[in-house]
Coordinates of C-alpha atoms in Angstrom, one line a residue:
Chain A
X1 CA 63.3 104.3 6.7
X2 CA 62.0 106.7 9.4
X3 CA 64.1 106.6 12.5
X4 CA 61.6 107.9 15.4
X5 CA 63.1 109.6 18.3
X6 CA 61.8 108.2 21.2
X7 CA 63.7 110.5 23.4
X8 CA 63.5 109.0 27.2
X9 CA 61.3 112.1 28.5
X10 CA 63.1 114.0 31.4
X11 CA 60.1 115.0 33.7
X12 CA 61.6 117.0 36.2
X13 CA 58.5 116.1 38.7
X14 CA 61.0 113.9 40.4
X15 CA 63.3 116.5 42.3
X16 CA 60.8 120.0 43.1
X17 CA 62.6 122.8 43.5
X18 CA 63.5 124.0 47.1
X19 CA 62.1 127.9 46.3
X20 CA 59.4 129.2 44.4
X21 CA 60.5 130.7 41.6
X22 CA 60.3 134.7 41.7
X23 CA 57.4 136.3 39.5
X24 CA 58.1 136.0 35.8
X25 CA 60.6 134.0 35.9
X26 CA 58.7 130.8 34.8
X27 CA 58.8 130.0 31.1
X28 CA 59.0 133.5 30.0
X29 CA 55.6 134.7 27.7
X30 CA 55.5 137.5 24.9
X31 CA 53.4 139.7 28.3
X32 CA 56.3 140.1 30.6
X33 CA 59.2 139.8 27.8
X34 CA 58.2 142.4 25.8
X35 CA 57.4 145.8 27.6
X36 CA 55.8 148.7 25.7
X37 CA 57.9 151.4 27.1
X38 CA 60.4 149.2 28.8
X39 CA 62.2 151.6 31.5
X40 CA 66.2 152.6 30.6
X41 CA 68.7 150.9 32.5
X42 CA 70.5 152.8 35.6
X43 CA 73.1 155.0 34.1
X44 CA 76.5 154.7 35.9
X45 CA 79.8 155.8 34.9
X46 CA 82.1 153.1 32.7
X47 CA 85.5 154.2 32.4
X48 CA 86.4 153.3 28.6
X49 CA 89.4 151.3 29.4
X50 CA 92.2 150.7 26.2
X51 CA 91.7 147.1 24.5
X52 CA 94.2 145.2 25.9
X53 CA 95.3 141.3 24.5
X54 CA 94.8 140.2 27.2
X55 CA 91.1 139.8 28.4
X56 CA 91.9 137.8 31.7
X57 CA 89.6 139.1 34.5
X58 CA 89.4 137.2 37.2
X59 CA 92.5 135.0 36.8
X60 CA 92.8 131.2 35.6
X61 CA 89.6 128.7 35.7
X62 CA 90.4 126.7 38.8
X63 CA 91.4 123.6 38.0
X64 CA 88.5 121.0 38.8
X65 CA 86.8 122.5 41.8
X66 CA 83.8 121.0 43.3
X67 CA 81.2 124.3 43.8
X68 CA 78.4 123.8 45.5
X69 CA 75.2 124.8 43.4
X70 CA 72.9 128.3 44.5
X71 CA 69.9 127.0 46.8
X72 CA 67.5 127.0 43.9
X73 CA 69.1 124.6 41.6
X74 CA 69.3 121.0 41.7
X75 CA 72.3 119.1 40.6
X76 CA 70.6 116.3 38.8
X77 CA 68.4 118.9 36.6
X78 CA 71.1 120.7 35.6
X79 CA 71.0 121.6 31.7
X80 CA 74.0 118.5 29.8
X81 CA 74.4 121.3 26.8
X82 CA 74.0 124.9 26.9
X83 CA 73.5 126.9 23.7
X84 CA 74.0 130.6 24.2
X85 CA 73.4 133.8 21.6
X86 CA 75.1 136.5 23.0
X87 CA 72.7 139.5 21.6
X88 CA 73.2 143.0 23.1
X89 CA 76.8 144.1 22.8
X90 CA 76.2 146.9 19.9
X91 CA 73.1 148.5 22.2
X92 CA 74.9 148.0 25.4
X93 CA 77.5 150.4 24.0
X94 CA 75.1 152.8 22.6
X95 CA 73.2 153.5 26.0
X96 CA 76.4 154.2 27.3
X97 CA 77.4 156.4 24.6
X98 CA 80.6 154.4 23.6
X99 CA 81.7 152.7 20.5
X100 CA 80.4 149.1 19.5
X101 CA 83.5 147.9 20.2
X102 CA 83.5 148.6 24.1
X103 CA 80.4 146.9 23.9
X104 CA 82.2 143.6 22.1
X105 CA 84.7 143.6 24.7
X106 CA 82.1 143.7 27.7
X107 CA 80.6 141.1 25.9
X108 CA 83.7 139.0 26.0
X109 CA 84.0 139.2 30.0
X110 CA 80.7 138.2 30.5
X111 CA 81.3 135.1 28.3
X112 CA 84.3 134.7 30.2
X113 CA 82.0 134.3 33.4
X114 CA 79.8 132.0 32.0
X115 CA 82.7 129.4 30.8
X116 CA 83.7 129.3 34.3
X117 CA 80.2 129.4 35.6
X118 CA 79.7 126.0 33.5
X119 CA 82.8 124.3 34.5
X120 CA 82.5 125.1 38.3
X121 CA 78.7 123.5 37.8
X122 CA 79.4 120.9 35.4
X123 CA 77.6 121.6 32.5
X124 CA 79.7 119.7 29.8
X125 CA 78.5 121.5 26.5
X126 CA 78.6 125.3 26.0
X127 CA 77.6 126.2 22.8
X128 CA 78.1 130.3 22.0
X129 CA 76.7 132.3 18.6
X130 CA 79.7 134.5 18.2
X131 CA 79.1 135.3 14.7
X132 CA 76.4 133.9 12.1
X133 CA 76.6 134.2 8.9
X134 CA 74.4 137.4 8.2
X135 CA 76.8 139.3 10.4
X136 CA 79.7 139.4 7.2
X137 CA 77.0 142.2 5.6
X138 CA 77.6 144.5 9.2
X139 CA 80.4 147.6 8.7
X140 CA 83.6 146.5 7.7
X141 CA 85.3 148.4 10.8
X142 CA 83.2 146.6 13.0
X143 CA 83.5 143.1 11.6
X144 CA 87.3 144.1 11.2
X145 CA 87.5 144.6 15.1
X146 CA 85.8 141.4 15.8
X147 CA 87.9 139.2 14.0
X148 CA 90.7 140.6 16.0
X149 CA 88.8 140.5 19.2
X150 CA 88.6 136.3 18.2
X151 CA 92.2 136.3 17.8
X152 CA 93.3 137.9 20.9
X153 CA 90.4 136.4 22.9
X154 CA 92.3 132.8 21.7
X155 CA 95.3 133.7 22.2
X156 CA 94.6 134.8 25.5
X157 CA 93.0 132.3 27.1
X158 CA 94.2 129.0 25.4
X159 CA 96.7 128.2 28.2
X160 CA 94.4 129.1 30.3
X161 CA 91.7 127.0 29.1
X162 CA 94.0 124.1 28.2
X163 CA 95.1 123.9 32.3
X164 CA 91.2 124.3 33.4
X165 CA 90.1 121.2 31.1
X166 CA 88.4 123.0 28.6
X167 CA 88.0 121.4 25.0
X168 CA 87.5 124.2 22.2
X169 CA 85.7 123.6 19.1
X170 CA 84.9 126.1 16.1
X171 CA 82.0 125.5 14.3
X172 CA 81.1 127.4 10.7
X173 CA 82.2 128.2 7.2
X174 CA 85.9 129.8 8.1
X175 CA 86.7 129.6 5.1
X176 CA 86.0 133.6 5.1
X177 CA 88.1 134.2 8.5
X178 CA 91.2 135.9 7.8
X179 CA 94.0 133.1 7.5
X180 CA 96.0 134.1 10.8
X181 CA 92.8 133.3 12.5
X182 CA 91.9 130.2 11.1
X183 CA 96.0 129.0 11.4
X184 CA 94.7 130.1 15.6
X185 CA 91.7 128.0 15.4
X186 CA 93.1 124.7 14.0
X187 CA 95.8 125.4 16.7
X188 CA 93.7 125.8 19.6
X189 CA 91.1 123.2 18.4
X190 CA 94.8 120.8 18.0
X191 CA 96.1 121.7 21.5
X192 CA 92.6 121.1 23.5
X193 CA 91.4 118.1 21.9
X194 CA 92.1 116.1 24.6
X195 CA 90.4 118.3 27.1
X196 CA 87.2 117.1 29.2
X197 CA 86.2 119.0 31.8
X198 CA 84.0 121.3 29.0
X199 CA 83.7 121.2 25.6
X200 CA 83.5 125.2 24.4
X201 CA 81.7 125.5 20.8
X202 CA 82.4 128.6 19.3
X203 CA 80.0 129.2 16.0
X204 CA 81.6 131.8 14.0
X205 CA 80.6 132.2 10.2
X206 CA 78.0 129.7 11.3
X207 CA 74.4 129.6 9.4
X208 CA 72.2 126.3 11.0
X209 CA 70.8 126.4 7.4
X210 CA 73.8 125.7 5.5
X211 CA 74.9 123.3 8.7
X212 CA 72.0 121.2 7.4
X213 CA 72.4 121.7 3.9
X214 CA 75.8 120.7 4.1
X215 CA 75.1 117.5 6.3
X216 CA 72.5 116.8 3.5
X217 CA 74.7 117.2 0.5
X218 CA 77.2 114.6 2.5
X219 CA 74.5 112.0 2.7
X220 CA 73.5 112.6 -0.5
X221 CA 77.2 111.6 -1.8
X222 CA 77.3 108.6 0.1
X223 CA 73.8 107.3 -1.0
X224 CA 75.1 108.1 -4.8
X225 CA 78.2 106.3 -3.7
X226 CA 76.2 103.1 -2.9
X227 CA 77.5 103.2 0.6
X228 CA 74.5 103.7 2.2
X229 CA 71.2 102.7 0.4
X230 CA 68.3 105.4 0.2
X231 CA 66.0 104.0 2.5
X232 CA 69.1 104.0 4.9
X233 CA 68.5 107.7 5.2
X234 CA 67.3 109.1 8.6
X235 CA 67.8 111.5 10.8
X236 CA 70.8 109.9 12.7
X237 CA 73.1 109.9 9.6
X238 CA 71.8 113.8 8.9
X239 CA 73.0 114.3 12.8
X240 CA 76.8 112.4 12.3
X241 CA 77.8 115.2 9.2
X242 CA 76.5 118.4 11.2
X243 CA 79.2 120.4 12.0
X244 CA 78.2 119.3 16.0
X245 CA 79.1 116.0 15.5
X246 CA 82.5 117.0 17.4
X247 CA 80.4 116.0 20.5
X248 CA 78.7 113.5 22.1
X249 CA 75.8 115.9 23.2
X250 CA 75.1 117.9 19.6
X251 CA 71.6 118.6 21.0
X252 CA 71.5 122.0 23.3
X253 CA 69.0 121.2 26.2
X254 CA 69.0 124.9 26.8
X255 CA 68.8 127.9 24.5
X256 CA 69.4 131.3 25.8
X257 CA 69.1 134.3 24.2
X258 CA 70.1 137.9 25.5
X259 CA 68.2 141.6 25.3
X260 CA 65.1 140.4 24.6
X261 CA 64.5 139.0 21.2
X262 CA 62.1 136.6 20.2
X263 CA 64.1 134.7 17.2
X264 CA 66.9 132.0 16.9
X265 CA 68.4 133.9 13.9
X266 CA 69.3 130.9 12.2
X267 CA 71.1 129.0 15.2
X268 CA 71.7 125.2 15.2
X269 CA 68.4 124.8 13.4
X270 CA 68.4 120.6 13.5
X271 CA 69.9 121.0 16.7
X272 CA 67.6 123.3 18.6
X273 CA 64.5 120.5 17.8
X274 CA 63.5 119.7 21.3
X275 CA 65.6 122.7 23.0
X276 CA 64.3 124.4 26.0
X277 CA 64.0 128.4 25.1
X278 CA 65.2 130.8 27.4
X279 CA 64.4 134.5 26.4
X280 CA 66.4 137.2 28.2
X281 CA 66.0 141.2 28.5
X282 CA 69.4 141.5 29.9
X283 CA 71.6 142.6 27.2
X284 CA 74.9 140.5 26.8
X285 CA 77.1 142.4 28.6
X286 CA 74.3 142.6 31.6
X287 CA 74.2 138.7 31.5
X288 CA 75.9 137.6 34.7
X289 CA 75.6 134.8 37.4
X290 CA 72.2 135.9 38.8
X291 CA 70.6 135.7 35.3
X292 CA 72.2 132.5 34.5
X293 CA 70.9 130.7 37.5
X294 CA 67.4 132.2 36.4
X295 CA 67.4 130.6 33.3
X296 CA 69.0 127.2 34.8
X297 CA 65.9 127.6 38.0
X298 CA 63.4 128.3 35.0
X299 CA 64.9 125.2 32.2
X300 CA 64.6 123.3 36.0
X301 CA 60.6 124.0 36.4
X302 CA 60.0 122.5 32.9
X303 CA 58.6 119.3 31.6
X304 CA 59.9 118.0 28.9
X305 CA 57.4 115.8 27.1
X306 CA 59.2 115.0 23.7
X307 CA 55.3 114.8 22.1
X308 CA 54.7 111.8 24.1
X309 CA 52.0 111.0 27.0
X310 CA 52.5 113.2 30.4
Chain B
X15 CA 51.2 143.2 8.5
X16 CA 53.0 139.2 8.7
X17 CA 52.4 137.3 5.6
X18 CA 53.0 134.0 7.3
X19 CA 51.4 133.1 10.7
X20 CA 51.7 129.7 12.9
X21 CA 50.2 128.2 15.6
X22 CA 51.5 125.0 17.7
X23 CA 48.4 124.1 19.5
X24 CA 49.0 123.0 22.6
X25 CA 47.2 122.1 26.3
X26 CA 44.3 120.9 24.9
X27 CA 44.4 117.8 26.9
X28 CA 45.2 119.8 30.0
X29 CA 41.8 121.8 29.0
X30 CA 39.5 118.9 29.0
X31 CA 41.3 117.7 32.4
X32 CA 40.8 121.5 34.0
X33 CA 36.6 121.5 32.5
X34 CA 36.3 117.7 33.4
X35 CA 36.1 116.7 30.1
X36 CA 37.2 113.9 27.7
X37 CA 40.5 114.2 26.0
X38 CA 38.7 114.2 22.6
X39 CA 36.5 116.6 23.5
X40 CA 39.6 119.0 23.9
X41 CA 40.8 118.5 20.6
X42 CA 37.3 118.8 19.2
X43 CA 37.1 122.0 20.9
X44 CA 40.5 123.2 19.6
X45 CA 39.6 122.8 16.2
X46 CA 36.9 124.9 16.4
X47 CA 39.3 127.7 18.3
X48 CA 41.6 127.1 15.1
X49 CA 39.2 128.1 12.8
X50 CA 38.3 131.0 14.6
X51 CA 42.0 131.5 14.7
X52 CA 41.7 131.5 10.8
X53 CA 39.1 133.9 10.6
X54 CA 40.9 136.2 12.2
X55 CA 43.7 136.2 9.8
X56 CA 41.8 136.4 7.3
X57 CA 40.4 139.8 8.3
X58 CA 43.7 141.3 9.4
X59 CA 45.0 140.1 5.7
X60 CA 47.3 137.3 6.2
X61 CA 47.6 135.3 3.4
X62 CA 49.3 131.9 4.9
X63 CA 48.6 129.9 8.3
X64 CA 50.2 126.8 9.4
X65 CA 48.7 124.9 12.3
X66 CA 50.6 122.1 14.0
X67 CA 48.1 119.4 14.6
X68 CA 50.0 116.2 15.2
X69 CA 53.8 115.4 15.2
X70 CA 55.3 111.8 14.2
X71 CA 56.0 111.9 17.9
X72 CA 52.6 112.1 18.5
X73 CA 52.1 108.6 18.4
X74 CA 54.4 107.4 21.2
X75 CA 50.7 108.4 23.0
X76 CA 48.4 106.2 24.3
X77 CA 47.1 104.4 21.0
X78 CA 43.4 104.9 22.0
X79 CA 44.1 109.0 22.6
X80 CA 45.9 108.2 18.8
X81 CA 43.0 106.2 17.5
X82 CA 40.5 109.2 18.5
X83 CA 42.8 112.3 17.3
X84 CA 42.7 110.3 13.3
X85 CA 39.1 109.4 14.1
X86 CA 38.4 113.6 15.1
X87 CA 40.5 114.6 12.1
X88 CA 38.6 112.5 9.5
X89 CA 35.5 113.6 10.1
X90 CA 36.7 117.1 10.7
X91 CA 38.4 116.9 7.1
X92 CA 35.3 115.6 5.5
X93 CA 33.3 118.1 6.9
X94 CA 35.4 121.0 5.6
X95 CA 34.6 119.3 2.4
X96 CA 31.2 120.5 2.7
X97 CA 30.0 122.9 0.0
X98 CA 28.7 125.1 2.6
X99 CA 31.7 124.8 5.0
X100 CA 33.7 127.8 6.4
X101 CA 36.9 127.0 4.1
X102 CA 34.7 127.9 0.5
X103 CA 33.1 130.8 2.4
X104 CA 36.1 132.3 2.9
X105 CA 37.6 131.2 -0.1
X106 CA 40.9 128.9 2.1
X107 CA 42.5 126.3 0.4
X108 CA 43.6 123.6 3.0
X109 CA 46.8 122.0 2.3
X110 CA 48.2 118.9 4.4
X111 CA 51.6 118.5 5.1
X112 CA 52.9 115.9 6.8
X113 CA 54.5 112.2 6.1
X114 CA 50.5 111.3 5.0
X115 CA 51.3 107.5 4.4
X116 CA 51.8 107.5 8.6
X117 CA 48.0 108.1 8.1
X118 CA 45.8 105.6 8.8
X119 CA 44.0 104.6 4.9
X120 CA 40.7 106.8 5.9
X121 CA 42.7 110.0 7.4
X122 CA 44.6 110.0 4.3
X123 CA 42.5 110.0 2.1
X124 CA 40.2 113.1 3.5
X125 CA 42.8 114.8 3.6
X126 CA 43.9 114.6 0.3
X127 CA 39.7 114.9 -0.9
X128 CA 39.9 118.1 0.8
X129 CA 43.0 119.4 -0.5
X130 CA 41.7 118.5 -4.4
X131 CA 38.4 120.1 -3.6
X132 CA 39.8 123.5 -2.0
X133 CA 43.2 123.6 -4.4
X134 CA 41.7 126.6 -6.4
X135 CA 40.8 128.8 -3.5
X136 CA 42.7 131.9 -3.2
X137 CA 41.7 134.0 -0.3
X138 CA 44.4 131.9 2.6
X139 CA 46.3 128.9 2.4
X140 CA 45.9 127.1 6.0
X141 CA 48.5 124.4 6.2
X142 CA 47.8 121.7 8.8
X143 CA 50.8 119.9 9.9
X144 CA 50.0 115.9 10.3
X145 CA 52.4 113.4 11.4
X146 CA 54.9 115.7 11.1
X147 CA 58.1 116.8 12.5
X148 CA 60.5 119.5 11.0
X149 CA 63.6 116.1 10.4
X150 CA 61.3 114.0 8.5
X151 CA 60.6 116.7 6.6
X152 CA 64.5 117.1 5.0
X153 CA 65.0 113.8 4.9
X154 CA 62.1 113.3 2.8
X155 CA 63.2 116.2 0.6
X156 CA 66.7 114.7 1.3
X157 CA 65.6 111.5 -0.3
X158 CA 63.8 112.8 -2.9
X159 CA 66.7 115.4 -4.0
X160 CA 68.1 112.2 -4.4
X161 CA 65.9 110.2 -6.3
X162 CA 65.5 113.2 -9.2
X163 CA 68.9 113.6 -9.3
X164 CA 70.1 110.3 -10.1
X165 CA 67.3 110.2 -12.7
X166 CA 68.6 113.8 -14.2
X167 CA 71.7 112.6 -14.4
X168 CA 72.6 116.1 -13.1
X169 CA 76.5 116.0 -11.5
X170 CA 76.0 119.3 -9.0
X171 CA 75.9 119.2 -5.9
X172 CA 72.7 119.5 -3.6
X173 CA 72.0 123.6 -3.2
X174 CA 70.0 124.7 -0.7
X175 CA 67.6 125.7 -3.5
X176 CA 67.5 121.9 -4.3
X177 CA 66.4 120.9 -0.3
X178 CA 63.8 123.9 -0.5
X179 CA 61.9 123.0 -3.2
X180 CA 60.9 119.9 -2.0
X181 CA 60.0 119.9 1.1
X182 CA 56.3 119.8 2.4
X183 CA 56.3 123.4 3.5
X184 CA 57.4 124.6 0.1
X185 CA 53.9 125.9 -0.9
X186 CA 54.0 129.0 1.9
X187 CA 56.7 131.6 2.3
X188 CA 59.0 131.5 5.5
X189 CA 57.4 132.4 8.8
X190 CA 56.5 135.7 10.4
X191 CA 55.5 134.5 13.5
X192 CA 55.0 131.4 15.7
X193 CA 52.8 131.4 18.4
X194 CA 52.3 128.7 20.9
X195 CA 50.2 127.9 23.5
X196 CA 50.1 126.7 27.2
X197 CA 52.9 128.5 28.1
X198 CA 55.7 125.9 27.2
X199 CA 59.1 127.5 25.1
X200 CA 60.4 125.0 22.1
X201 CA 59.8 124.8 19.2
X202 CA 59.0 120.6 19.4
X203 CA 60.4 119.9 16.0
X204 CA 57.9 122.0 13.9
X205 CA 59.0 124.1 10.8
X206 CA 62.6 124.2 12.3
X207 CA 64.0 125.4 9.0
X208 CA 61.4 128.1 7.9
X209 CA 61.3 129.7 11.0
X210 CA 65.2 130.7 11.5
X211 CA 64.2 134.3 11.5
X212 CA 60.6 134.3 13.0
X213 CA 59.4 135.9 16.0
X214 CA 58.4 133.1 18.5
X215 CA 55.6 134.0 21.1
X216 CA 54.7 132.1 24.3
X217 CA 51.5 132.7 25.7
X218 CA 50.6 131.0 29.0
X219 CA 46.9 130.5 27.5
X220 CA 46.1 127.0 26.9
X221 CA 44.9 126.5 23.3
X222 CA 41.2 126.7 24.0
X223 CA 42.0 130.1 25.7
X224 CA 43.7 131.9 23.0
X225 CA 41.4 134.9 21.4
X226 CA 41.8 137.6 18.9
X227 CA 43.9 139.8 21.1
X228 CA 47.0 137.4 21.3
X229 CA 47.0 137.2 17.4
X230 CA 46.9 141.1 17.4
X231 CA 49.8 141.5 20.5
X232 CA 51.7 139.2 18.5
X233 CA 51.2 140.5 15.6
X234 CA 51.9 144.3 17.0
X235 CA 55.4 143.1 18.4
X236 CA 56.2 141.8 15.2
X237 CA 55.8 145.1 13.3
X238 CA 57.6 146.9 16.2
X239 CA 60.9 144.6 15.6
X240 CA 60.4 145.5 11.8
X241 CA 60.0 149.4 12.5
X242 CA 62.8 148.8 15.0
X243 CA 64.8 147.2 11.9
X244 CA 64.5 149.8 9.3
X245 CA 65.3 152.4 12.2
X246 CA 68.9 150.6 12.5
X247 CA 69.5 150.1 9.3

């Protein structure tokens, strides 16, 4: 009845890293995450620039590069699924004194630079909040804005993404996305599928509650069915009906969240069992190659144990 | 103030090794640090603790470490069931929750002697969680959502509602705040579902290390995020 997970632990004693790491940058606790009077960021002046469709910055992904890794991380540690939740873009703007929205579309470009961080490094899962579920109760101008900032985002980077390899996947209830979008999703998912280099999971209207509840109800169905028995019932069949079964890896090995919250906000919930939790104080937009490699250097120094023996 | 507190306590093992002591003597000592723990909360007002004190996965240890931690929480359990125990003093009722028939026979059944005996005490509910992991958890509510069902002969679908109500953790509210020990940052398959919108806390403190003041820190960042909340909205 009980499947047990005997996990094969990954005790990363094996490879040490070639440099320390840098004061509080190993496993992250509540006495250097959260600051009492945490000091404002630099001001500096951001030109408000027009939204444009297209939110190309740097050009196409190279096409299957070889990059060689920063000195502090070590190929055969690196992280197979990143999950990411992108927290920050609403503040960002605000301590800049623009609108939310400038902060969305900052938000985008840095996402942009992590995609290609991850192919160029060879992680083959990235796995990005864009939107839970709770979000459909934010202002209707700004949730209005974002569903446009999904469409153009797609549209402007699916040929781009189709020539660098990468595989797109939408996970959540889209049953509530306007119809153009979701006509855009089933497109891009359709035109990517046979993409490897990365697979891109994009949660939008996603709720890790309902993810479960749903894979539940789908068990359920099939038990009442007769076509599986009830003591058939364990946590690999739960696993096949969440919306990640669209990839091998449906585990993240690597959570990261952005501007300094404490919470997974209801985020892959099954999924994030055995995760590694990285807590940033960047804010989203602030989230660039030098914080990623700290979270990748800090996921590196861990042992993962699985409950088992050291 | 939090309603809901939990602790995942780990690095006792890595105690005893740092103080040249047995392994068992570690976990002995850490349940003596979680009932300070208790205390505590029970002064500050918080109603519900949960205390993860062995996972399912806990038994892929060595069997003789396993052997010791169900010997430790036998007699720890019957103990408790003490008239002039700390758990009637301050009025706790203890609650088990776990897949109990992984248990061995003499485990299980102090634990569920000491959940009859303390079931009418109102002052906290301390949960311990004992071979148990968050995905045995819905499966078993899974399976029994299941099981009723069929015998209702009810034709809806399972709700969320439906998953809720039977699961082992059904008795407290949804968390407030995690806090675990010895520095590490997962959540190791505990509470996974109730705890989608806690605050999560790392200390670097090894379980036999914690004190009052990293209840209190945590417990003071929580009610900043709250103010913090009701500012924004």
């Amino acid at each position: 009845m009980l499947s047990l997970r005997f996990a094969i632990p990954t005790a990363n004693t094996l490879t040490p890293p070639k440099i320390k790491p840098k004061p509080g940058l190993v496993v992250q606790t509540a006495w250097n995450q959260t600051d009492l009077f945490p000091s404002l960021p630099k001001r500096y002046d951001y030109k408000l620039q027009a939204a444009t469709t297209d939110l190309s910055v740097a050009g196409d992904i190279p096409a299957e590069e070889v990059v060689e890794l920063p000195a502090e991380l070590s190929r055969e540690l690196l992280p197979k699924h990143v999950a990411v939740i992108m927290d920050g873009n609403g503040r960002w703007a605000r301590q800049r004194g623009l609108a939310t929205s400038a902060g969305h579309e900052a938000g985008v470009k840095a996402l942009r630079e992590l995609i290609e961080l991850c192919c160029q490094w060879g992680i083959q899962v990235l796995t990005v909040f864009a939107f839970s579920y709770e979000n459909w109760i934010r202002p209707k101008v700004e949730v209005d804005f974002l569903m446009s900032l999904f469409e153009r985002a797609l549209k402007s980077e699916m040929e781009s993404f189709s020539r660098g390899g990468i595989r797109i996947s939408v996970i959540g209830d889209s049953t509530k996305l306007p119809t153009s979008l979701q006509k855009l999703i089933n497109e891009v998912e359709e035109t990517t599928k046979h993409n490897s280099r990365l697979q891109l999971i994009v949660a939008v209207s996603y709720s890790g509650k309902y993810d479960v509840v749903q894979a539940c109800r789908s068990v359920a169905e099939k038990a009442k069915d007769g076509q599986i028995q009830l003591d058939d019932i364990n946590e690999s069949l739960i696993e096949q009906e969440l919306e990640t079964n669209c990839t091998e890896h449906p585990y993240p090995d690597l959570l990261i969240r952005t501007s300094g919250e404490l919470r997974v906000s209801n985020f892959l919930l099954w999924q994030l069992a055995y995760t590694e939790l990285f807590f940033a104080q960047e804010l989203w937009p602030d989230f660039r190659k030098d914080e990623f490699v700290d979270a990748l250097s800090s996921y590196q120094q861990r042992q993962r144990r699985y409950g088992g023996r050291h | 103030m939090p309603s809901h507190v939990s602790f995942i306590m780990d690095g006792n093992r890595r105690y005893a090794r740092k103080n040249k002591l047995k392994q068992v003597a570690g976990h002995e000592a850490g349940y003596f640090a979680l009932l300070s723990m208790v205390t505590y909360c029970y002064e500050l007002g918080i109603k519900y603790v949960t205390a993860y004190a062995f996972s399912i996965d806990n038994f892929n240890r060595r069997p003789e470490e396993v052997q010791s931690i169900m010997d430790l929480m036998t007699e720890k359990f019957e103990l408790l069931c003490r008239k002039d125990s700390v758990v009637n003093g301050y009025s706790i009722r203890v609650h088990v929750s776990g897949n109990l028939q992984l248990l061995p026979q003499h485990s299980r059944d102090a634990a569920n002697k000491l959940m009859s005996l303390t079931v009418n005490n109102f002052g906290l509910l301390l949960t311990i969680c004992v071979a148990y992991t968050s995905t045995d958890e819905i499966i078993h509510a899974v399976e029994k959502c299941c099981e009723e069902k069929w015998v209702e002969n009810d034709g809806r679908t399972i709700s969320l509602a439906d998953i809720e109500k039977r699961m082992y953790m059904e008795i407290a509210p949804d968390l407030d705040i995690v806090i675990r020990t010895s520095g590490e940052n997962r959540l190791s398959n505990f509470l996974l579902w109730q705890t989608a919108k806690s605050y999560l806390y790392s200390t670097s403190a090894l379980w036999l290390e914690i004190r009052i003041w990293h209840l209190v820190w945590a417990v003071f960042n929580f009610q900043r995020y709250q103010l913090l909340q009701k500012k924004e909205e």
